[in-house]
């Protein structure tokens, strides 16, 4: 068991005779073309963001050094590299505090809590980027357009591909994407600058060709197969090569010495895994870009790959060690198959059941009969859903809308309010509430609901009697009564804003 | 005879809720109405049956180091199946059981039976064990939910039975669940002790 303790190596030493400082500052130098490109395309805000990330990363490193009573190592360059890499992964208009939070996650959580330089499992800059992406999905996916003065924003090419389809994405020329004149994070847009910068790393042998080539190759092969099978549905490999973070990831993230395998075989598997996962996520995943996720997932395999090498080089690797993996994988496939079958059977019924519940809820609050075909769904400019019930001649018979009030005794009350075309309340239906059974939940009783029947927004004092309004509050449930009144009134308001105010004008 | 015992034990002697006190979270949470209680009981029985069958068949092949992840994956897929089926064919039950259906995954009865029984017994016995435990669980839920619905809402199967008499609301609230369950357990212990003493006396 002695040798297993030595597996957790300190890769920056084993890979190069140069000191950490020299390696790290060379990496900074290699990143310069990308930094210059970022400032050229996105202006001084990009430079400021790179500054904020770098300074805060070094600052957090210093604080941790002090806190852990270590040698002060915050100027060895590794924190600077992490800071710059993080900044290159962010949109240039990201609020500074989010960037600082990202540095905190990268340096404190991902790097130092796992043991500091050489011991972290995940790439700090990438893990921080994913943390920010998941936490602030809006701020992290609105990309400023290059050269725009007033910070106009747009989706990235991959985002356009995901949401608007191939046709919209094809309006971007490959040359545009190659030099970096597209929306995207600071560093990912210019393929040219990244390739230029990486030359020095190859020349200095700080990175080998194995990971970048297998990574990019696997992505191109995977996307290529789908592109040539269905060219109208899937973007070309050239698009996937130049757009998004593939090159930034493959050249600067997946080659990080600490979080990648030591052996050539391990690096090959690592690179292929990254590339394949990137392709899968880009084509079939929920996020438009998969590079960061792919690298982080493969980071998690690195200890296993290193361990495998250790065993196989010593001829100790036996099939029994693989059995756990094989059995668990088989069970995973078996489960996936079972669920696929069930999903096939239940997909339609679930859709219908949800429809039916909605229609039933609507039926209960309108005083007249109507068929499913008479229901029309409309939206206002905020995207709020309105259910219109139409007559045979397509004129309006009634409108229903979902509203809620958070003034309830137990929290939010959500109701569906039905209103006539002349602005009178028909009835409402409580969709969800957390009021006290026996007291507050009487807002569901017809006796309470009845008093809103026929009331209009102007001709009624929308308050409970205790507050000098017109609504008879429920005994011992004034708060619930207030909340229900509030919700009905809100429903009436949004309906009259959409249907009556506009009509008057 | 032996097989019958495997089925039998879950119902009274080793009843998962009333004797082993396992899986109390759904027991307390969903038993406000009989329909909820029965729905939860049957859903859990289905998952228990499925996972016991698969684990009893696969038991020998699963290395002990990864057995818990394997069990959880198997259990989780059966839970997802139940969840999808309920969403598809009983939307009302889906609404009232809500999050508690997915949470069957962490119901310790199921993992407990997988670990303690199915992984080391024959298929046939594992099926009987699952059915017995499932029925025991469902019965306990039925008993508790019937008491709570009758006393707390004055109804059974959502049909009002008490007329104008106001129900004792506390029984549909969490404290009522604890109290009612406590009484049921006390009664079960009383009777099992009594019958044990009788057996002793007979010997």
XYZ file of C-alpha atoms in Angstrom:
708
model
C 0.000 0.000 0.000
C 3.013 2.288 0.326
C 3.166 3.159 -3.336
C -0.482 4.200 -3.531
C 0.402 7.116 -1.300
C 2.804 8.399 -3.886
C 0.212 8.528 -6.615
C -0.910 12.018 -5.693
C 1.992 13.588 -7.486
C 3.047 17.167 -7.752
C 2.897 17.444 -11.511
C 4.483 20.892 -12.047
C 7.744 19.482 -10.698
C 7.667 16.206 -12.541
C 6.897 17.726 -15.891
C 9.555 20.316 -16.155
C 12.888 21.276 -14.751
C 11.823 24.880 -14.619
C 10.458 26.415 -11.468
C 6.757 27.006 -10.940
C 7.337 30.735 -11.386
C 8.966 30.335 -14.753
C 6.288 27.967 -16.028
C 3.466 30.139 -14.786
C 4.806 33.418 -16.130
C 5.403 31.748 -19.492
C 1.741 30.734 -19.480
C 0.819 34.347 -18.718
C 2.946 35.382 -21.680
C 1.208 32.793 -23.843
C -2.141 34.235 -22.841
C -1.141 37.747 -23.933
C -2.380 37.460 -27.546
C -5.797 36.406 -26.238
C -5.776 39.305 -23.770
C -4.841 41.754 -26.521
C -7.572 40.348 -28.763
C -10.092 40.646 -25.926
C -9.218 44.303 -25.327
C -9.238 44.984 -29.077
C -12.710 43.519 -29.528
C -14.399 44.357 -26.235
C -12.643 47.544 -25.163
C -11.261 48.714 -21.859
C -14.033 47.040 -19.854
C -12.401 43.734 -20.808
C -9.034 44.928 -19.548
C -10.622 46.085 -16.300
C -12.295 42.714 -15.832
C -9.006 40.879 -16.383
C -7.437 43.203 -13.822
C -10.170 42.611 -11.256
C -9.971 38.841 -11.649
C -6.165 38.741 -11.442
C -5.881 41.071 -8.455
C -8.655 39.344 -6.530
C -7.219 35.894 -7.293
C -3.801 36.936 -6.001
C -5.465 38.603 -3.013
C -7.407 35.484 -2.054
C -4.273 33.390 -2.468
C -2.453 35.740 -0.107
C -5.226 35.596 2.482
C -5.258 31.804 2.347
C -1.478 31.678 2.689
C -1.737 33.830 5.802
C -4.671 31.856 7.136
C -2.983 28.489 6.611
C 0.292 29.893 7.954
C 2.049 28.889 4.719
C 4.892 30.476 2.904
C 3.464 33.444 1.002
C 3.224 31.985 -2.499
C 0.681 34.298 -4.024
C 3.185 35.753 -6.480
C 4.336 32.438 -7.914
C 2.157 33.183 -10.918
C -0.326 30.369 -10.527
C -2.970 32.634 -8.980
C -2.339 35.157 -11.743
C -2.839 32.471 -14.394
C -6.056 31.342 -12.722
C -7.287 34.943 -12.548
C -6.551 35.655 -16.217
C -8.028 32.342 -17.357
C -11.163 33.015 -15.322
C -11.508 36.479 -16.858
C -11.045 35.036 -20.350
C -14.015 32.774 -19.624
C -16.374 35.611 -18.678
C -18.480 38.031 -20.705
C -16.829 41.455 -20.701
C -19.802 43.244 -19.116
C -20.059 40.937 -16.103
C -20.483 42.892 -12.840
C -17.174 43.112 -10.980
C -18.550 41.576 -7.804
C -19.492 38.409 -9.683
C -15.960 38.230 -11.056
C -14.542 38.603 -7.540
C -16.891 35.869 -6.329
C -15.589 33.718 -9.176
C -12.008 34.309 -8.047
C -13.012 33.335 -4.523
C -14.517 30.055 -5.726
C -11.505 29.338 -7.928
C -8.763 30.074 -5.421
C -10.320 29.364 -2.044
C -12.846 26.625 -2.713
C -11.558 24.708 -5.710
C -7.819 25.153 -5.276
C -6.898 25.705 -1.639
C -9.600 23.670 0.102
C -8.442 20.672 -1.924
C -4.890 21.185 -0.737
C -3.487 23.989 -2.842
C -1.330 23.983 -5.957
C -0.739 20.461 -7.183
C -3.537 18.857 -5.218
C -6.669 20.391 -6.674
C -8.789 17.877 -8.580
C -10.620 20.392 -10.748
C -9.330 23.216 -12.873
C -9.950 26.255 -10.611
C -10.779 28.792 -13.333
C -13.189 26.421 -15.071
C -14.923 25.289 -11.917
C -15.411 28.955 -11.003
C -16.791 29.710 -14.460
C -19.289 26.857 -14.173
C -20.201 28.027 -10.667
C -20.964 31.486 -12.068
C -22.758 30.103 -15.126
C -25.111 28.020 -13.019
C -25.605 30.742 -10.402
C -26.068 33.698 -12.760
C -27.329 32.164 -15.997
C -28.516 35.478 -17.408
C -25.468 37.606 -16.667
C -23.170 34.820 -17.847
C -24.797 34.285 -21.239
C -25.377 37.833 -22.460
C -22.336 38.616 -24.525
C -21.417 42.136 -25.629
C -21.043 42.543 -29.386
C -17.437 43.331 -30.371
C -16.670 47.019 -31.032
C -20.082 48.135 -29.769
C -19.806 51.448 -27.961
C -22.871 51.207 -25.779
C -22.350 47.587 -24.770
C -24.961 46.107 -27.075
C -25.350 42.442 -26.349
C -26.115 39.292 -28.283
C -26.016 35.544 -27.906
C -22.823 33.657 -28.685
C -22.707 31.707 -31.968
C -23.316 28.444 -30.092
C -26.180 30.065 -28.193
C -27.734 31.170 -31.487
C -27.275 27.654 -32.825
C -29.013 26.178 -29.785
C -31.942 28.554 -29.584
C -32.498 29.765 -33.142
C -31.217 26.903 -35.217
C -28.628 26.348 -37.860
C -29.890 28.943 -40.328
C -29.356 31.847 -37.936
C -25.977 30.513 -36.870
C -24.806 30.225 -40.472
C -25.027 33.991 -40.889
C -21.733 34.140 -38.998
C -18.835 33.671 -41.351
C -16.074 31.326 -40.319
C -13.435 34.020 -40.834
C -15.349 36.308 -38.467
C -15.373 33.549 -35.868
C -11.752 32.633 -36.477
C -10.395 36.122 -35.802
C -12.886 36.590 -32.977
C -15.381 39.177 -34.239
C -18.361 37.437 -32.606
C -20.167 37.501 -29.276
C -18.570 35.373 -26.615
C -16.435 35.401 -23.524
C -13.270 37.507 -23.497
C -10.846 34.832 -24.481
C -12.801 32.316 -26.465
C -13.761 34.434 -29.442
C -10.437 34.721 -31.221
C -9.214 31.338 -32.341
C -6.287 33.070 -34.024
C -4.965 34.688 -30.831
C -5.277 31.456 -28.882
C -3.341 29.492 -31.500
C -0.630 32.171 -31.592
C -0.265 32.159 -27.832
C -0.098 28.413 -27.546
C 2.914 28.229 -29.889
C 5.222 29.253 -27.061
C 3.825 26.579 -24.761
C 4.431 23.894 -27.375
C 7.872 25.260 -28.098
C 8.806 25.274 -24.419
C 7.287 21.770 -24.126
C 5.093 22.908 -21.250
C 2.212 21.240 -23.004
C 2.249 18.231 -25.280
C 0.218 17.890 -28.421
C -1.667 14.824 -27.120
C -4.465 16.454 -25.158
C -5.238 19.402 -27.481
C -5.164 17.245 -30.606
C -7.222 14.373 -29.188
C -9.666 16.839 -27.590
C -10.235 18.916 -30.726
C -10.094 15.815 -32.916
C -12.762 13.986 -30.960
C -15.072 17.027 -30.995
C -14.592 17.500 -34.738
C -15.105 13.807 -35.433
C -18.248 13.629 -33.333
C -19.843 16.802 -34.704
C -18.599 15.884 -38.180
C -20.375 12.530 -38.214
C -23.664 14.187 -37.367
C -23.060 17.054 -39.799
C -22.444 14.754 -42.748
C -25.432 12.585 -41.842
C -27.790 15.554 -41.588
C -26.110 18.722 -42.885
C -29.286 20.774 -42.521
C -29.702 19.991 -38.864
C -26.183 19.968 -37.446
C -23.506 22.638 -37.817
C -20.260 21.811 -39.564
C -17.115 20.781 -37.693
C -15.500 24.013 -38.876
C -18.197 25.977 -37.050
C -17.610 23.959 -33.899
C -13.862 24.471 -34.272
C -13.918 28.242 -34.479
C -16.919 29.082 -32.284
C -17.198 28.755 -28.560
C -14.523 27.813 -26.089
C -13.133 24.709 -27.780
C -9.667 26.134 -28.473
C -9.399 28.036 -25.192
C -10.376 24.842 -23.401
C -8.231 22.452 -25.396
C -5.095 24.622 -25.398
C -5.144 26.303 -22.001
C -7.625 24.506 -19.739
C -7.307 20.844 -20.561
C -3.530 21.150 -20.574
C -3.290 22.384 -17.001
C -0.523 20.246 -15.518
C -2.168 19.672 -12.180
C -5.552 18.438 -13.287
C -4.570 16.207 -16.194
C -3.135 12.680 -16.305
C 0.605 12.093 -16.160
C 1.018 9.341 -18.734
C 0.578 9.634 -22.476
C -2.109 6.970 -22.517
C -3.967 8.761 -19.729
C -3.702 12.057 -21.613
C -5.051 10.462 -24.777
C -8.085 9.050 -22.933
C -8.528 12.370 -21.150
C -8.465 14.334 -24.398
C -10.777 11.977 -26.244
C -13.206 12.020 -23.307
C -13.207 15.821 -23.217
C -13.827 16.040 -26.948
C -16.591 13.469 -26.993
C -18.385 15.047 -24.014
C -18.066 18.496 -25.569
C -19.677 17.210 -28.759
C -22.462 15.430 -26.891
C -23.282 18.460 -24.743
C -23.144 20.890 -27.674
C -25.441 18.787 -29.846
C -27.797 17.276 -27.300
C -27.300 19.024 -23.957
C -29.261 21.753 -22.251
C -26.402 24.263 -22.394
C -25.120 25.557 -25.729
C -21.472 25.139 -24.738
C -20.006 21.976 -23.271
C -16.263 22.575 -23.076
C -16.134 23.572 -19.409
C -18.413 20.775 -18.288
C -16.512 18.235 -20.369
C -13.136 19.213 -18.921
C -14.456 19.246 -15.355
C -16.032 15.806 -15.782
C -12.799 14.438 -17.182
C -10.846 16.156 -14.362
C -12.744 13.872 -12.020
C -11.391 10.846 -13.906
C -7.750 11.907 -13.636
C -7.021 10.205 -10.297
C -8.519 7.010 -11.718
C -6.468 7.248 -14.911
C -3.282 7.901 -12.945
C -4.042 4.988 -10.676
C -4.678 2.758 -13.660
C -1.268 3.618 -15.076
C 0.312 2.904 -11.768
C -1.237 -0.533 -11.652
C -0.818 -1.451 -15.271
C 2.814 -0.372 -15.425
C 3.464 -2.620 -12.477
C 1.384 -5.389 -14.123
C -0.837 -5.366 -11.069
C -3.927 -4.233 -12.835
C -6.464 -7.010 -12.746
C -9.896 -7.373 -14.212
C -11.401 -7.604 -10.744
C -10.647 -3.941 -10.259
C -12.720 -3.213 -13.328
C -15.646 -5.326 -12.218
C -17.170 -2.617 -10.041
C -17.060 -0.191 -12.927
C -18.496 -2.701 -15.390
C -21.334 -3.807 -13.106
C -22.313 -0.258 -12.183
C -22.224 0.760 -15.856
C -24.398 -2.228 -16.831
C -26.899 -1.353 -14.129
C -26.891 2.223 -15.382
C -27.704 1.056 -18.915
C -30.384 -1.308 -17.635
C -31.987 1.534 -15.684
C -31.761 3.900 -18.614
C -33.483 1.320 -20.802
C -36.287 0.769 -18.265
C -36.852 4.499 -17.971
C -36.778 4.964 -21.725
C -39.524 2.360 -22.095
C -41.640 3.912 -19.340
C -41.147 7.388 -20.710
C -42.332 6.213 -24.120
C -45.493 4.794 -22.611
C -46.297 7.702 -20.320
C -45.238 10.697 -22.412
C -48.593 11.211 -24.103
C -50.800 10.442 -21.084
C -48.799 12.884 -18.922
C -49.221 15.627 -21.497
C -52.941 14.935 -21.698
C -53.293 14.761 -17.919
C -51.682 18.175 -17.507
C -53.961 19.592 -20.215
C -56.991 18.031 -18.553
C -56.153 19.470 -15.150
C -55.879 22.926 -16.699
C -59.130 22.583 -18.611
C -60.912 21.239 -15.527
C -59.703 24.209 -13.495
C -61.006 26.539 -16.205
C -64.369 24.737 -16.387
C -64.903 25.252 -12.673
C -64.636 29.019 -12.755
C -66.670 29.968 -15.793
C -70.434 29.984 -15.387
C -70.986 28.607 -18.879
C -70.119 25.441 -20.782
C -67.408 25.414 -23.425
C -65.425 22.850 -25.345
C -61.659 22.426 -25.345
C -61.494 23.993 -28.794
C -62.880 27.284 -27.506
C -59.832 27.840 -25.305
C -57.196 30.106 -26.767
C -53.926 30.899 -25.024
C -52.658 34.463 -25.381
C -49.680 36.278 -23.919
C -49.054 39.856 -22.868
C -45.766 41.655 -23.434
C -44.304 40.249 -20.201
C -44.962 36.711 -21.404
C -47.815 36.148 -18.966
C -50.263 33.466 -20.037
C -53.953 34.306 -20.539
C -56.684 31.754 -21.238
C -59.309 33.225 -23.573
C -62.650 31.493 -23.991
C -64.088 32.298 -27.411
C -67.585 32.261 -28.839
C -68.356 30.523 -32.127
C -67.884 33.873 -33.917
C -64.446 34.196 -32.283
C -65.555 36.988 -29.940
C -64.449 36.900 -26.326
C -66.651 35.140 -23.746
C -64.269 35.305 -20.859
C -60.647 35.522 -19.820
C -58.781 33.657 -17.089
C -55.344 34.323 -15.688
C -53.154 32.838 -12.991
C -52.099 35.222 -10.239
C -50.683 34.907 -6.801
C -50.350 36.782 -3.563
C -47.537 36.286 -1.106
C -49.504 37.848 1.729
C -50.987 34.519 2.836
C -50.651 33.192 6.356
C -48.525 30.242 5.231
C -46.899 31.871 2.225
C -47.911 32.176 -1.388
C -51.458 31.641 -2.598
C -51.850 30.943 -6.320
C -55.244 31.286 -7.916
C -56.848 31.206 -11.347
C -59.267 34.127 -11.826
C -62.003 34.208 -14.466
C -63.244 37.569 -15.705
C -66.014 38.461 -18.157
C -65.278 40.557 -21.281
C -66.837 43.584 -19.549
C -64.437 43.345 -16.645
C -66.543 41.544 -14.025
C -65.157 38.739 -11.914
C -66.836 35.381 -12.494
C -65.080 33.244 -9.947
C -61.651 31.978 -8.950
C -60.011 28.686 -8.183
C -57.210 28.159 -5.672
C -54.392 26.294 -7.412
C -52.036 26.088 -4.463
C -51.847 27.453 -0.943
C -50.306 26.744 2.435
C -53.062 28.225 4.635
C -54.230 26.604 7.867
C -56.671 23.750 7.283
C -60.053 24.580 8.732
C -59.379 28.325 8.869
C -57.463 29.890 6.014
C -58.204 27.157 3.527
C -61.839 28.289 3.545
C -60.795 30.708 0.818
C -61.547 27.667 -1.343
C -65.186 27.596 -0.199
C -67.884 28.831 -2.541
C -69.382 30.949 0.232
C -66.250 33.080 0.345
C -65.626 33.075 -3.400
C -69.208 34.120 -4.142
C -68.751 37.652 -2.859
C -66.356 38.533 -5.692
C -68.883 37.465 -8.337
C -69.763 40.355 -10.651
C -67.373 42.818 -9.029
C -65.325 45.210 -11.154
C -61.993 46.851 -10.470
C -63.392 50.368 -9.959
C -66.797 49.615 -8.482
C -65.588 47.675 -5.477
C -63.393 48.427 -2.490
C -60.844 45.615 -2.712
C -60.159 45.322 0.995
C -61.569 43.242 3.813
C -64.128 44.876 6.098
C -61.587 45.066 8.909
C -59.563 47.369 6.641
C -62.703 49.383 5.716
C -63.209 47.456 2.465
C -66.141 45.469 1.123
C -64.956 41.869 1.547
C -66.390 39.787 4.381
C -63.301 38.266 5.953
C -63.307 34.668 7.157
C -63.597 34.271 10.919
C -60.137 33.980 12.457
C -58.523 34.032 9.029
C -58.268 37.719 8.172
C -54.775 37.308 6.736
C -55.828 34.535 4.352
C -58.875 36.585 3.335
C -56.679 39.610 2.619
C -54.323 37.485 0.519
C -57.159 35.943 -1.507
C -58.673 39.398 -2.096
C -55.273 40.696 -3.101
C -54.768 37.834 -5.566
C -58.207 38.268 -7.179
C -57.635 41.991 -7.507
C -54.226 41.428 -9.093
C -55.783 39.036 -11.595
C -58.417 41.584 -12.483
C -55.720 44.229 -12.857
C -53.524 42.268 -15.273
C -56.564 41.323 -17.327
C -57.837 44.880 -17.522
C -54.339 46.138 -18.346
C -54.197 43.811 -21.317
C -57.788 43.835 -22.536
C -59.520 47.003 -21.381
C -56.899 49.737 -21.085
C -55.537 49.002 -24.558
C -59.023 48.944 -26.005
C -59.930 52.302 -24.496
C -56.965 53.890 -26.221
C -44.113 -23.140 5.491
C -40.791 -21.351 5.363
C -41.912 -19.292 2.377
C -45.137 -18.346 4.105
C -43.104 -17.012 7.011
C -41.147 -14.700 4.700
C -44.412 -13.228 3.492
C -46.062 -13.135 6.868
C -43.378 -11.449 8.917
C -43.696 -8.048 7.261
C -47.353 -7.713 8.075
C -47.298 -7.808 11.884
C -44.186 -9.264 13.463
C -41.634 -7.136 11.624
C -43.990 -4.474 10.293
C -41.715 -1.816 8.807
C -43.673 1.110 10.226
C -45.262 -0.125 13.432
C -42.420 -2.329 14.691
C -39.241 -1.326 12.864
C -40.250 2.372 12.720
C -38.708 2.777 9.269
C -39.684 5.278 6.588
C -41.651 7.472 8.949
C -41.280 10.646 6.901
C -43.788 9.696 4.167
C -45.895 7.851 6.734
C -46.451 11.024 8.721
C -46.590 13.412 5.805
C -49.008 11.900 3.310
C -51.554 10.164 5.530
C -54.062 13.021 5.679
C -56.493 11.070 3.485
C -57.005 7.369 2.906
C -56.487 7.723 -0.827
C -53.106 9.372 -0.278
C -52.121 6.728 2.241
C -53.089 3.841 -0.021
C -51.473 5.483 -3.046
C -48.205 5.925 -1.188
C -48.369 2.387 0.182
C -48.955 0.821 -3.214
C -46.289 2.954 -4.903
C -43.762 1.902 -2.273
C -44.806 -1.743 -2.605
C -44.238 -1.596 -6.356
C -40.753 -0.140 -5.915
C -39.960 -2.660 -3.184
C -41.061 -5.553 -5.372
C -39.104 -4.327 -8.378
C -35.904 -3.610 -6.493
C -36.082 -6.851 -4.486
C -36.482 -8.880 -7.695
C -33.603 -7.218 -9.538
C -31.279 -7.174 -6.539
C -32.004 -10.775 -5.642
C -31.201 -11.833 -9.223
C -28.115 -9.632 -9.531
C -26.929 -9.973 -5.948
C -24.087 -12.347 -6.724
C -22.646 -10.192 -9.505
C -22.548 -6.932 -7.585
C -19.150 -6.367 -5.912
C -19.710 -5.434 -2.299
C -17.707 -2.207 -2.618
C -20.192 -0.654 -5.015
C -23.348 -2.378 -3.820
C -24.975 0.696 -2.280
C -24.611 2.832 -5.463
C -25.935 -0.129 -7.472
C -28.944 -0.532 -5.192
C -29.678 3.172 -5.301
C -29.560 3.257 -9.113
C -31.948 0.289 -9.320
C -34.309 1.737 -6.705
C -34.217 5.173 -8.312
C -35.225 3.794 -11.688
C -38.233 1.989 -10.242
C -39.216 5.132 -8.354
C -39.001 7.139 -11.571
C -41.197 4.552 -13.289
C -43.816 4.853 -10.541
C -43.566 8.630 -10.655
C -44.151 8.718 -14.410
C -47.025 6.242 -14.186
C -48.760 8.234 -11.460
C -48.278 11.480 -13.386
C -49.773 9.834 -16.444
C -52.699 7.973 -14.982
C -53.573 9.688 -11.710
C -52.832 13.423 -11.830
C -54.849 14.065 -8.664
C -52.755 11.601 -6.664
C -49.658 13.128 -8.230
C -50.691 16.545 -6.977
C -51.409 15.440 -3.419
C -48.400 13.131 -2.992
C -46.137 15.639 -4.691
C -42.489 15.415 -3.716
C -43.006 12.304 -1.598
C -43.087 10.017 -4.621
C -39.543 10.889 -5.771
C -38.487 10.685 -2.129
C -39.322 6.961 -2.055
C -35.727 6.615 -3.294
C -34.466 7.435 0.167
C -37.087 5.449 2.025
C -34.964 3.262 4.241
C -37.405 0.362 4.093
C -36.454 -0.277 0.476
C -32.697 0.016 0.882
C -33.039 -1.930 4.121
C -34.789 -4.872 2.438
C -32.313 -4.791 -0.448
C -29.337 -4.901 1.891
C -30.723 -7.171 4.589
C -32.817 -9.577 2.571
C -32.898 -9.492 -1.229
C -29.134 -9.490 -1.722
C -28.727 -12.744 0.187
C -31.908 -14.684 -0.546
C -33.511 -16.567 -3.409
C -35.730 -14.811 -5.918
C -38.943 -16.453 -4.737
C -38.334 -15.568 -1.102
C -37.355 -12.019 -2.043
C -40.638 -11.583 -3.902
C -42.589 -12.818 -0.874
C -40.542 -10.611 1.414
C -41.254 -7.558 -0.763
C -44.957 -8.316 -0.931
C -45.190 -8.921 2.826
C -43.266 -5.778 3.714
C -45.185 -3.772 1.126
C -48.534 -4.946 2.423
C -47.430 -4.295 6.000
C -46.389 -0.776 5.022
C -49.620 -0.166 3.109
C -51.732 -1.493 5.987
C -50.004 0.792 8.463
C -50.530 3.752 6.160
C -54.158 2.771 5.630
C -54.793 2.511 9.358
C -53.138 5.815 10.146
C -54.738 7.663 7.259
C -58.186 6.269 8.024
C -57.948 7.470 11.625
C -56.647 10.855 10.532
C -59.212 11.356 7.801
C -62.175 10.292 9.911
C -61.153 12.349 12.929
C -59.527 15.245 11.133
C -61.763 15.788 8.114
C -64.864 13.862 9.147
C -64.682 11.828 5.970
C -63.401 8.584 4.542
C -62.329 8.155 0.887
C -63.229 11.846 0.588
C -66.876 11.083 1.429
C -68.161 13.145 4.334
C -69.603 10.966 7.107
C -69.941 13.090 10.191
C -72.527 15.546 8.937
C -72.566 18.782 10.861
C -70.221 17.727 13.653
C -67.031 19.716 13.310
C -63.971 17.437 12.816
C -60.928 17.514 15.101
C -58.630 19.443 12.831
C -55.404 18.625 14.623
C -55.494 15.147 13.099
C -54.843 16.440 9.591
C -51.969 18.538 10.906
C -48.483 17.202 11.697
C -48.960 16.944 15.487
C -52.037 14.790 14.931
C -49.984 12.467 12.738
C -47.441 11.907 15.501
C -50.140 11.393 18.133
C -52.183 8.951 16.043
C -49.100 6.970 15.019
C -48.003 6.841 18.664
C -51.342 5.402 19.715
C -51.323 2.792 16.953
C -47.792 1.697 17.884
C -48.755 1.526 21.551
C -51.735 -0.696 20.754
C -49.612 -2.975 18.534
C -46.993 -3.327 21.283
C -49.702 -4.055 23.847
C -51.140 -6.897 21.772
C -47.814 -8.404 20.711
C -46.677 -8.476 24.348
C -49.905 -10.037 25.425
C -49.686 -12.776 22.823
C -46.034 -13.365 23.694
C -46.947 -13.844 27.341
C -49.734 -16.200 26.335
C -47.273 -18.276 24.313
C -44.911 -18.404 27.272
C -47.702 -19.454 29.566
C -48.759 -22.185 27.160
C -45.249 -23.596 27.099
